Short mmCIF file of C-alpha atoms in Angstrom, two decimals:
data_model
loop_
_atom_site.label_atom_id
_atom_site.label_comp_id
_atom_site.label_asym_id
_atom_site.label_seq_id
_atom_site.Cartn_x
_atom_site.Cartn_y
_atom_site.Cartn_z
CA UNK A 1 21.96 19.95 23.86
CA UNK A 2 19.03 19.45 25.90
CA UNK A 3 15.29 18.73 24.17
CA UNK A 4 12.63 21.20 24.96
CA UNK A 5 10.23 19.23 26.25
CA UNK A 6 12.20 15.02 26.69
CA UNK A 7 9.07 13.80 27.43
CA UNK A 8 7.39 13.40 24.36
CA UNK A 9 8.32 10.89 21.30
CA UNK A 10 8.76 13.19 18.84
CA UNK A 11 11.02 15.10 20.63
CA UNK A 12 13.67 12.73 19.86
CA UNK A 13 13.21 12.74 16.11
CA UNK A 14 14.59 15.83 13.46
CA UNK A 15 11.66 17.88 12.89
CA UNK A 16 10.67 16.65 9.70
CA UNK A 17 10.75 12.86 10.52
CA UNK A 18 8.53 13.76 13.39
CA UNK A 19 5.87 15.11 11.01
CA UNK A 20 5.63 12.38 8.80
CA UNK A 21 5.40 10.03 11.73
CA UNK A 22 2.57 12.40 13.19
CA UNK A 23 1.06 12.10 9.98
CA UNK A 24 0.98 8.28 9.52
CA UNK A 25 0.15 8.05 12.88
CA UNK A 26 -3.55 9.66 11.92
CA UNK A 27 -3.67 7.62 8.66
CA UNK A 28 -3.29 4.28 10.66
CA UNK A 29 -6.21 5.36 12.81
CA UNK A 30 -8.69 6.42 10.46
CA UNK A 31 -8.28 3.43 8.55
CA UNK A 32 -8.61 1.39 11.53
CA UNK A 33 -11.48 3.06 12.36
CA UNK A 34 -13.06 2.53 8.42
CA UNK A 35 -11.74 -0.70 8.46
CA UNK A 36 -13.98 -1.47 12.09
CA UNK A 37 -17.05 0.79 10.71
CA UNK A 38 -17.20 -1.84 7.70
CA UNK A 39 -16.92 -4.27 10.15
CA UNK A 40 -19.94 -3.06 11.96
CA UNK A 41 -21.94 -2.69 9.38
CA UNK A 42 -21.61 -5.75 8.16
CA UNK A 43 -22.44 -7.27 11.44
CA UNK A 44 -25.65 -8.78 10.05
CA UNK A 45 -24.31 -10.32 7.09
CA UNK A 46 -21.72 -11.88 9.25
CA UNK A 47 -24.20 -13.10 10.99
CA UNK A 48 -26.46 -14.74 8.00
CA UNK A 49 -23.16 -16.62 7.02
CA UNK A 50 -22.38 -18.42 9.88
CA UNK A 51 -25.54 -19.20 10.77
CA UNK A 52 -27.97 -19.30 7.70
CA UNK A 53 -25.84 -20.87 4.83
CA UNK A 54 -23.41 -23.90 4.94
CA UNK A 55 -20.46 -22.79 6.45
CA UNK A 56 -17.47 -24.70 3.92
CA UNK A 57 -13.61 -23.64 2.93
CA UNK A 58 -14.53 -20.68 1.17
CA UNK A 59 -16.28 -19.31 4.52
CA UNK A 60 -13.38 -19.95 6.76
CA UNK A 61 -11.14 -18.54 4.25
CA UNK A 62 -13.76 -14.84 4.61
CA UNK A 63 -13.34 -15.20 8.48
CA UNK A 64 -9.85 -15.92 8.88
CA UNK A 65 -9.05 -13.09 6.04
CA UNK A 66 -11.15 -10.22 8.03
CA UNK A 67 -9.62 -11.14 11.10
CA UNK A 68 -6.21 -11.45 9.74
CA UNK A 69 -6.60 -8.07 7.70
CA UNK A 70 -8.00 -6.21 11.16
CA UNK A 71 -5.02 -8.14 13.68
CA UNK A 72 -2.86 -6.32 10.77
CA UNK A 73 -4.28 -2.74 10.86
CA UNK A 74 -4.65 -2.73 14.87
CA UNK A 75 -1.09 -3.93 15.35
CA UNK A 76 0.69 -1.50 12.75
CA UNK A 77 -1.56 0.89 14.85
CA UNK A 78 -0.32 -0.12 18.65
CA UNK A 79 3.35 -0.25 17.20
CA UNK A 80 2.82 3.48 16.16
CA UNK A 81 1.41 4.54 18.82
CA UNK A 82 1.60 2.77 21.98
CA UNK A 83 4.75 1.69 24.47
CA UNK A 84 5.77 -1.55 23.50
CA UNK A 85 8.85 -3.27 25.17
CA UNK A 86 10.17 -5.17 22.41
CA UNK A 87 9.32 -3.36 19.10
CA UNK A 88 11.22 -6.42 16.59
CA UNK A 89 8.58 -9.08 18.52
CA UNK A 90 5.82 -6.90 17.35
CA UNK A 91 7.37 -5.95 14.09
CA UNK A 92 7.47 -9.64 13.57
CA UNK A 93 3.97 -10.56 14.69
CA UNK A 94 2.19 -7.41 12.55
CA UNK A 95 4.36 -9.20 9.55
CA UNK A 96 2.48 -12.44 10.39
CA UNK A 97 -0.77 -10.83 10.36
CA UNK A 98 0.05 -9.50 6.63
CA UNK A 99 1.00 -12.96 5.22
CA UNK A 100 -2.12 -14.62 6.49
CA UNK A 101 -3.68 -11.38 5.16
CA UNK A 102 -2.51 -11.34 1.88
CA UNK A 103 -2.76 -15.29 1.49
CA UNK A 104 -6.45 -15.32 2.28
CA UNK A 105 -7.21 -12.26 0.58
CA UNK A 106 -5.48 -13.54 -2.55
CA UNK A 107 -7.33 -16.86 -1.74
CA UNK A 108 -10.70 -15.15 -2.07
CA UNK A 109 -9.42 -14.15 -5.74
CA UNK A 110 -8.72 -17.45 -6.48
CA UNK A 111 -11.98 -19.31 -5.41
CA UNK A 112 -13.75 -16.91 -7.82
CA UNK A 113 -11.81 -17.31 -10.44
CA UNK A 114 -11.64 -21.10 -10.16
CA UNK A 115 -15.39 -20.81 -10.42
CA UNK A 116 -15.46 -19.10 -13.41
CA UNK A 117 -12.98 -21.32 -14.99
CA UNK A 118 -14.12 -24.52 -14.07
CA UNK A 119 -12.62 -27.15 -15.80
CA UNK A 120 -9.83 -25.35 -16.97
CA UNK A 121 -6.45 -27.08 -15.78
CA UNK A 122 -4.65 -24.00 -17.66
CA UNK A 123 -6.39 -21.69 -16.21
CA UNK A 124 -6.47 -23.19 -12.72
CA UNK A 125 -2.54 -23.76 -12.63
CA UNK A 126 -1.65 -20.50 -13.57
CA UNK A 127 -4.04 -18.87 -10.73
CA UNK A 128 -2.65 -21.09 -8.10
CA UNK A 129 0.66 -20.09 -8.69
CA UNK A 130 0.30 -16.48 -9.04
CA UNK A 131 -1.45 -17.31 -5.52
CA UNK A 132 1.24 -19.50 -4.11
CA UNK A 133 3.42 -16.20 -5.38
CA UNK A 134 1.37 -13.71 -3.33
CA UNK A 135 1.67 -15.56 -0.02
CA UNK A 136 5.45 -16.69 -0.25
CA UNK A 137 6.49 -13.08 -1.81
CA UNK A 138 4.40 -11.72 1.67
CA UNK A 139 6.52 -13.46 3.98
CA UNK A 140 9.36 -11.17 2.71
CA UNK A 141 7.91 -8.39 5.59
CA UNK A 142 8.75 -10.32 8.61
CA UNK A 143 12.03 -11.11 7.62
CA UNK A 144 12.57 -7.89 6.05
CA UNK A 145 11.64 -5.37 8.26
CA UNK A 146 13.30 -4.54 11.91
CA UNK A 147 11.97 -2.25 14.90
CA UNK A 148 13.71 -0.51 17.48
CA UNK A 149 12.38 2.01 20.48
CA UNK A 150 12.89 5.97 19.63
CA UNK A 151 15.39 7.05 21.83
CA UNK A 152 14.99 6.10 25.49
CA UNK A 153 11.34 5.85 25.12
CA UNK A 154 9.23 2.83 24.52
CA UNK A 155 7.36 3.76 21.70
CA UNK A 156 8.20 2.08 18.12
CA UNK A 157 10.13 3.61 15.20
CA UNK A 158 11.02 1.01 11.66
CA UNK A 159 15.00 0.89 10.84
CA UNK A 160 14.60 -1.38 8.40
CA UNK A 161 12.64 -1.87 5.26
CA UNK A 162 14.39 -3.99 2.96
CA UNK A 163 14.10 -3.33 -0.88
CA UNK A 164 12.97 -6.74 -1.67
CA UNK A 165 9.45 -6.18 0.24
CA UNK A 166 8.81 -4.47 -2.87
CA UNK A 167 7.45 -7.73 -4.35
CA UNK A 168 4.33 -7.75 -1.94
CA UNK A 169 2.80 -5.16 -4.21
CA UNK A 170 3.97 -6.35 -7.13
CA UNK A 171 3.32 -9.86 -7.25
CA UNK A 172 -0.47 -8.64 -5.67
CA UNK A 173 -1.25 -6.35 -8.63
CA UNK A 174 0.20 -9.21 -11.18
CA UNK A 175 -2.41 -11.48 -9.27
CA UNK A 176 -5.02 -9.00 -9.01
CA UNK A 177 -4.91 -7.54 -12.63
CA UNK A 178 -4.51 -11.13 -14.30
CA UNK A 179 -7.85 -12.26 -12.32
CA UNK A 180 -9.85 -8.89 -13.44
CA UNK A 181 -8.93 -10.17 -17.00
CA UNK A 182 -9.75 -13.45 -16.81
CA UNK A 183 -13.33 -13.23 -15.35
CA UNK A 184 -14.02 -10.32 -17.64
CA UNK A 185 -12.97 -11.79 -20.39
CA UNK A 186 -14.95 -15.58 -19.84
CA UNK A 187 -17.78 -12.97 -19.52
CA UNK A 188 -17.36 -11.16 -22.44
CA UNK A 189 -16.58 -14.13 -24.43
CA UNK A 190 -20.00 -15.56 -23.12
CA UNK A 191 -22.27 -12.34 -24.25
CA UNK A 192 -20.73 -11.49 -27.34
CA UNK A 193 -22.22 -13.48 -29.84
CA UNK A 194 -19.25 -12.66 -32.41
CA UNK A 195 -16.95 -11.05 -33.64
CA UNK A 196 -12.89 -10.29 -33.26
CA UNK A 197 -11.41 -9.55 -30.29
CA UNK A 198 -11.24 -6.04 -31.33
CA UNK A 199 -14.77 -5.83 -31.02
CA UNK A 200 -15.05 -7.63 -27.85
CA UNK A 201 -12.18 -5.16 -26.07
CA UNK A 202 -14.67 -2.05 -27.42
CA UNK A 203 -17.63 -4.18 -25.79
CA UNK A 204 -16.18 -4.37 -22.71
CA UNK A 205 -15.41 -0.59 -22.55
CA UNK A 206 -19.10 0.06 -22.99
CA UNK A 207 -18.55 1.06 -27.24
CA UNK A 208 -19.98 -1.86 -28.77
CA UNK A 209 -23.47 -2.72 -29.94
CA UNK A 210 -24.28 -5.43 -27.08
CA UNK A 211 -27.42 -4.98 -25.26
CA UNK A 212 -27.90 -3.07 -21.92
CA UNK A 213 -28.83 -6.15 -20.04
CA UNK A 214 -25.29 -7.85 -20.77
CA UNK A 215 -23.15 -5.07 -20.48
CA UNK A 216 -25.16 -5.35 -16.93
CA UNK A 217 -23.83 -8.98 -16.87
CA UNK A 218 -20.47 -8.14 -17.88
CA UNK A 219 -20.15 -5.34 -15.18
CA UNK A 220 -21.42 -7.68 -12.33
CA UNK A 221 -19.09 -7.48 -9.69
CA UNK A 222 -16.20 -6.22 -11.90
CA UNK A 223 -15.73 -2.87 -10.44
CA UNK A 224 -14.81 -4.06 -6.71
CA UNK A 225 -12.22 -5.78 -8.01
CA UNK A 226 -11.11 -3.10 -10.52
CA UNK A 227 -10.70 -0.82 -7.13
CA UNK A 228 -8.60 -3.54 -6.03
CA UNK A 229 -5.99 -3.40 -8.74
CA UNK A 230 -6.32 0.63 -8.76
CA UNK A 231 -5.02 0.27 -5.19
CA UNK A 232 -2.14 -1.63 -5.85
CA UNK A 233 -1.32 0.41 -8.55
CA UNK A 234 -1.41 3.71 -6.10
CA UNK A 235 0.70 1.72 -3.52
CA UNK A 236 3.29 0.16 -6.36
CA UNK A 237 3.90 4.07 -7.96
CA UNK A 238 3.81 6.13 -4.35
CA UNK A 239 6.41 3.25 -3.56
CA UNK A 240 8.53 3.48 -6.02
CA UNK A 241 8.32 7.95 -6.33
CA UNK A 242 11.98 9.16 -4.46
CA UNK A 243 9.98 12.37 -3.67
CA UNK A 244 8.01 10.41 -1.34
CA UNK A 245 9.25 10.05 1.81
CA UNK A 246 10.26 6.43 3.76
CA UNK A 247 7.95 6.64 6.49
CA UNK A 248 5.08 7.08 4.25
CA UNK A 249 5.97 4.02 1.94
CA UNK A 250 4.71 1.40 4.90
CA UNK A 251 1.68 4.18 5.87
CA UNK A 252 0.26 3.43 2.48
CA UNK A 253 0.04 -0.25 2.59
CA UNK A 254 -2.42 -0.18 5.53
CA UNK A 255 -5.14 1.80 3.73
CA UNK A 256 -4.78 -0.09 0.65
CA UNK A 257 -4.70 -3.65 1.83
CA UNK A 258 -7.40 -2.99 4.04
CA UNK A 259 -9.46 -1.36 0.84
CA UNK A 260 -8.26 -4.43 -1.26
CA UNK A 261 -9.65 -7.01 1.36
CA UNK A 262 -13.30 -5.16 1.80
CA UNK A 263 -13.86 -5.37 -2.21
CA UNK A 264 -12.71 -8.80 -2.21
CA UNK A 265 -15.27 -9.77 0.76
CA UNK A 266 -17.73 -7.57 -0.94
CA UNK A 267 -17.65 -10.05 -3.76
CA UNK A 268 -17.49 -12.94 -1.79
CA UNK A 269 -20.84 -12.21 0.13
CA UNK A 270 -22.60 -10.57 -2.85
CA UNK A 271 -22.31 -14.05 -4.16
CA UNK A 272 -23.29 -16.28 -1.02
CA UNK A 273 -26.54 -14.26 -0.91
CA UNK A 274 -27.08 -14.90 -4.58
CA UNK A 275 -26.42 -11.18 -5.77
CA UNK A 276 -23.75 -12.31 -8.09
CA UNK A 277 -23.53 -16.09 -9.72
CA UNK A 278 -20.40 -17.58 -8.63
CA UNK A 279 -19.95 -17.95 -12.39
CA UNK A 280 -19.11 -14.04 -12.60
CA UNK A 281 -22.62 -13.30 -14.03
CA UNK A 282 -25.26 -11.02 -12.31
CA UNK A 283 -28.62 -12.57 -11.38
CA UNK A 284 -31.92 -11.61 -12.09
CA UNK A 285 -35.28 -12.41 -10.20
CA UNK A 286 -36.68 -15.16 -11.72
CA UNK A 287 -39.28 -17.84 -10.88
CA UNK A 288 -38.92 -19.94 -13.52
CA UNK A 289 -36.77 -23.35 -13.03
CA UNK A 290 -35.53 -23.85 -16.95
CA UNK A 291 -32.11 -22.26 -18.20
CA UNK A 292 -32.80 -19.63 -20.25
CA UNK A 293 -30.09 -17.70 -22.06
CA UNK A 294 -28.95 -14.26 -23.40
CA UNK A 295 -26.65 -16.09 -25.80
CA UNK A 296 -27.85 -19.32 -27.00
CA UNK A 297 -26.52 -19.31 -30.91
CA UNK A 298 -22.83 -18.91 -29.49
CA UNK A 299 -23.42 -22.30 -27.32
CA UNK A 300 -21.78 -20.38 -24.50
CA UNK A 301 -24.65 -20.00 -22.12
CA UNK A 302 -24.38 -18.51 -18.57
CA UNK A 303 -27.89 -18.96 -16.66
CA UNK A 304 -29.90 -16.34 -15.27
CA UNK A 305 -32.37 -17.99 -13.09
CA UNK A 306 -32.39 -17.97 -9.36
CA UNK A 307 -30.82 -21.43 -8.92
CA UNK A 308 -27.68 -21.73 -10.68
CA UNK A 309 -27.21 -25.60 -12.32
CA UNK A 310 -23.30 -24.26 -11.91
CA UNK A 311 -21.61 -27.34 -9.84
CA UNK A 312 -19.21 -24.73 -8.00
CA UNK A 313 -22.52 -22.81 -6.33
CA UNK A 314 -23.36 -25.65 -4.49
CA UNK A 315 -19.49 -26.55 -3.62
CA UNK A 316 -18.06 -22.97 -2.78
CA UNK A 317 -20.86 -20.92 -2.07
CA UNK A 318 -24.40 -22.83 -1.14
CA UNK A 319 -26.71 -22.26 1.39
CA UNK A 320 -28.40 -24.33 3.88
CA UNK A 321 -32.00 -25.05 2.03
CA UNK A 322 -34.86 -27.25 3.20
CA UNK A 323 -37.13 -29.90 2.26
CA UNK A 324 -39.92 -27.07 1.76
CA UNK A 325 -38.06 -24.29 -0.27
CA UNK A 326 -38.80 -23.97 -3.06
CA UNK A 327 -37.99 -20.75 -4.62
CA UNK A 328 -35.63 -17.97 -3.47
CA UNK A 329 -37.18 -14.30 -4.26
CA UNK A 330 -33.70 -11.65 -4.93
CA UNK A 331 -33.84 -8.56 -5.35
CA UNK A 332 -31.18 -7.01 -7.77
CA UNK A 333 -30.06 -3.81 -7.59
CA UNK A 334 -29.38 -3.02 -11.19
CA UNK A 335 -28.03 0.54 -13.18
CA UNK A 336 -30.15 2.99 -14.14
CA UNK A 337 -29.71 1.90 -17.99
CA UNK A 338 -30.48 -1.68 -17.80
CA UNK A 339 -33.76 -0.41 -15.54
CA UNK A 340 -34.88 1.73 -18.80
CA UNK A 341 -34.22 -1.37 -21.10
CA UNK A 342 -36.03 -3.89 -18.65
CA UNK A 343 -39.67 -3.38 -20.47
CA UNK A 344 -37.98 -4.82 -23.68
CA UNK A 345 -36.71 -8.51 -21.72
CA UNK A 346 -39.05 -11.31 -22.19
CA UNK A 347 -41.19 -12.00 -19.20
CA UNK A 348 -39.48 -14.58 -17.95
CA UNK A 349 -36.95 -11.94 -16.78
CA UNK A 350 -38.97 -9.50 -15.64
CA UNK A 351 -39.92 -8.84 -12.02
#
């Protein structure tokens, strides 16, 4: 039987297969091209970390975890699209690319959650090995997954996705999820004054009577990492539906790990430039040098002034300061309710 046209690709896969390869084929390349756009604009605050603040672990670890994440999107991309004489080396190498991915990703996670916890052993132990969990379970995708050429061409085709890869997304949302908890709840715990933990689950979810400027604190930063464990959910479910066909279960890890890795370096930089505390609070323009405190009967105070007494901002995320500063002016973006409630804050807190 001969093909109707041998030169192209497709031509040498049944008609439906060839869609769905079509089809990933776009997804790979818009994401690349979100995933570069984010990139771009970014460009300057790229630029203020290496050069303006002191450049530590937690900075190599944002570096080496946008490069790693991009290496991974690009080469998924080539193997889809461009003629590649040995399709299991590049299998292989876009499988190294996701475990140094996922491992500095899931590092970010951890150096914020350390922060919040600081001092807890318990705490710290159990985050280091759901870590340590993430980057050995991501190794599974090298070893897991084989390549071959489609037909006589040299373009790239996968034959082989073992079950067990599986764990990348599941150990990730275990990780992910466990970390939302645990820096909203030291929050919550922090603001609320008292009560049961009934009453601190309905203040979290917006219900309870706590004031507009805490649920403010509460929410700081939350919500990029809540898209983060949405993702993995997405990915875990599409993975697991039998309606959904093969070729698109490895299409939707690109878009997700690359959306997972931009709220996770959101974070990270929101909190270099002093938008977030590296506690997990938000901060507020202040000029005044004494801790002051939402919560001061509970004994539980988190510090809203511009320079955190927090031992882990100067260790994780400082900056580069001289002799002659002496105050840092920030500029907050906060929600439109905590703006209507700002006239009734003390004046130390207001702008």
């Amino acid at each position: 039987m001969s093909l109707p046209n041998p030169n192209t690709t497709l031509a040498y896969l049944p008609p439906t297969l060839a869609t769905q390869f079509e089809v990933s084929r776009y997804i790979y390349a818009a994401t690349l091209g979100a995933y570069i756009w984010d990139i771009v604009i970014n460009l300057g605050n790229d630029y203020k970390l290496l050069f303006h603040y002191k450049m530590n672990f937690s900075t190599v670890i944002y570096y080496l975890s946008r490069l790693s994440t991009l290496n991974y999107i690009l080469t998924s991309l080539i193997f889809q699209v461009a003629n590649v004489p040995d399709c299991q080396a590049l299998q292989i190498a876009l499988g190294i690319c996701l475990v140094v991915s996922q491992s500095t990703t899931a590092m970010l996670f951890l150096l914020r959650v350390l922060a919040v916890w600081q001092g807890n052993k318990i705490i710290s132990g159990v985050f280091i090995s759901l870590w340590a969990a993430v980057s050995i379970s991501s190794i599974t995708v090298p070893l897991g997954t084989k390549g071959a050429h489609i037909g006589p061409t040299q373009q790239c085709i996968n034959t082989q996705v073992a079950g067990y890869i599986d764990s990348v997304m599941i150990t990730g949302l275990i990780n992910d999820s466990a970390i939302v908890a645990a820096i909203s709840y030291r929050i919550m715990r922090n603001c609320v004054i008292e009560g049961s933990f009934e009453v601190r689950v309905r203040t979290f979810l917006g219900h309870g009577s706590i004031p507009q400027l805490s649920r403010a604190l509460l929410r700081g930063g939350q919500h990029y990492y809540l898209i983060a464990v949405g993702s993995n959910i997405v990915m875990l479910l599409l993975l697991k539906d039998p309606s959904v066909p093969a070729v698109y279960h490895a299409m939707i890890s690109i878009p997700a790990i690359s959306l997972i890795n931009a709220m996770a370096c959101i974070v990270f930089r929101n909190i270099k430039f002093g938008y977030i505390s590296a506690d997990g609070t938000t901060r507020f323009p202040s000029t005044d040098q004494s801790p002051t405190c939402l919560n001061k009967q509970s004994g539980n105070c988190l510090p809203l002034h511009v320079r955190s007494k927090y031992p882990q901002d100067e260790d994780l995320y400082s900056r580069r300061t001289t002799a002659t500063e002496v105050k840092v002016t920030q500029v907050v973006e906060l929600d439109a309710e905590y703006e209507r409630d700002a006239s009734s804050l003390p004046k130390t807190f207001q702008s």
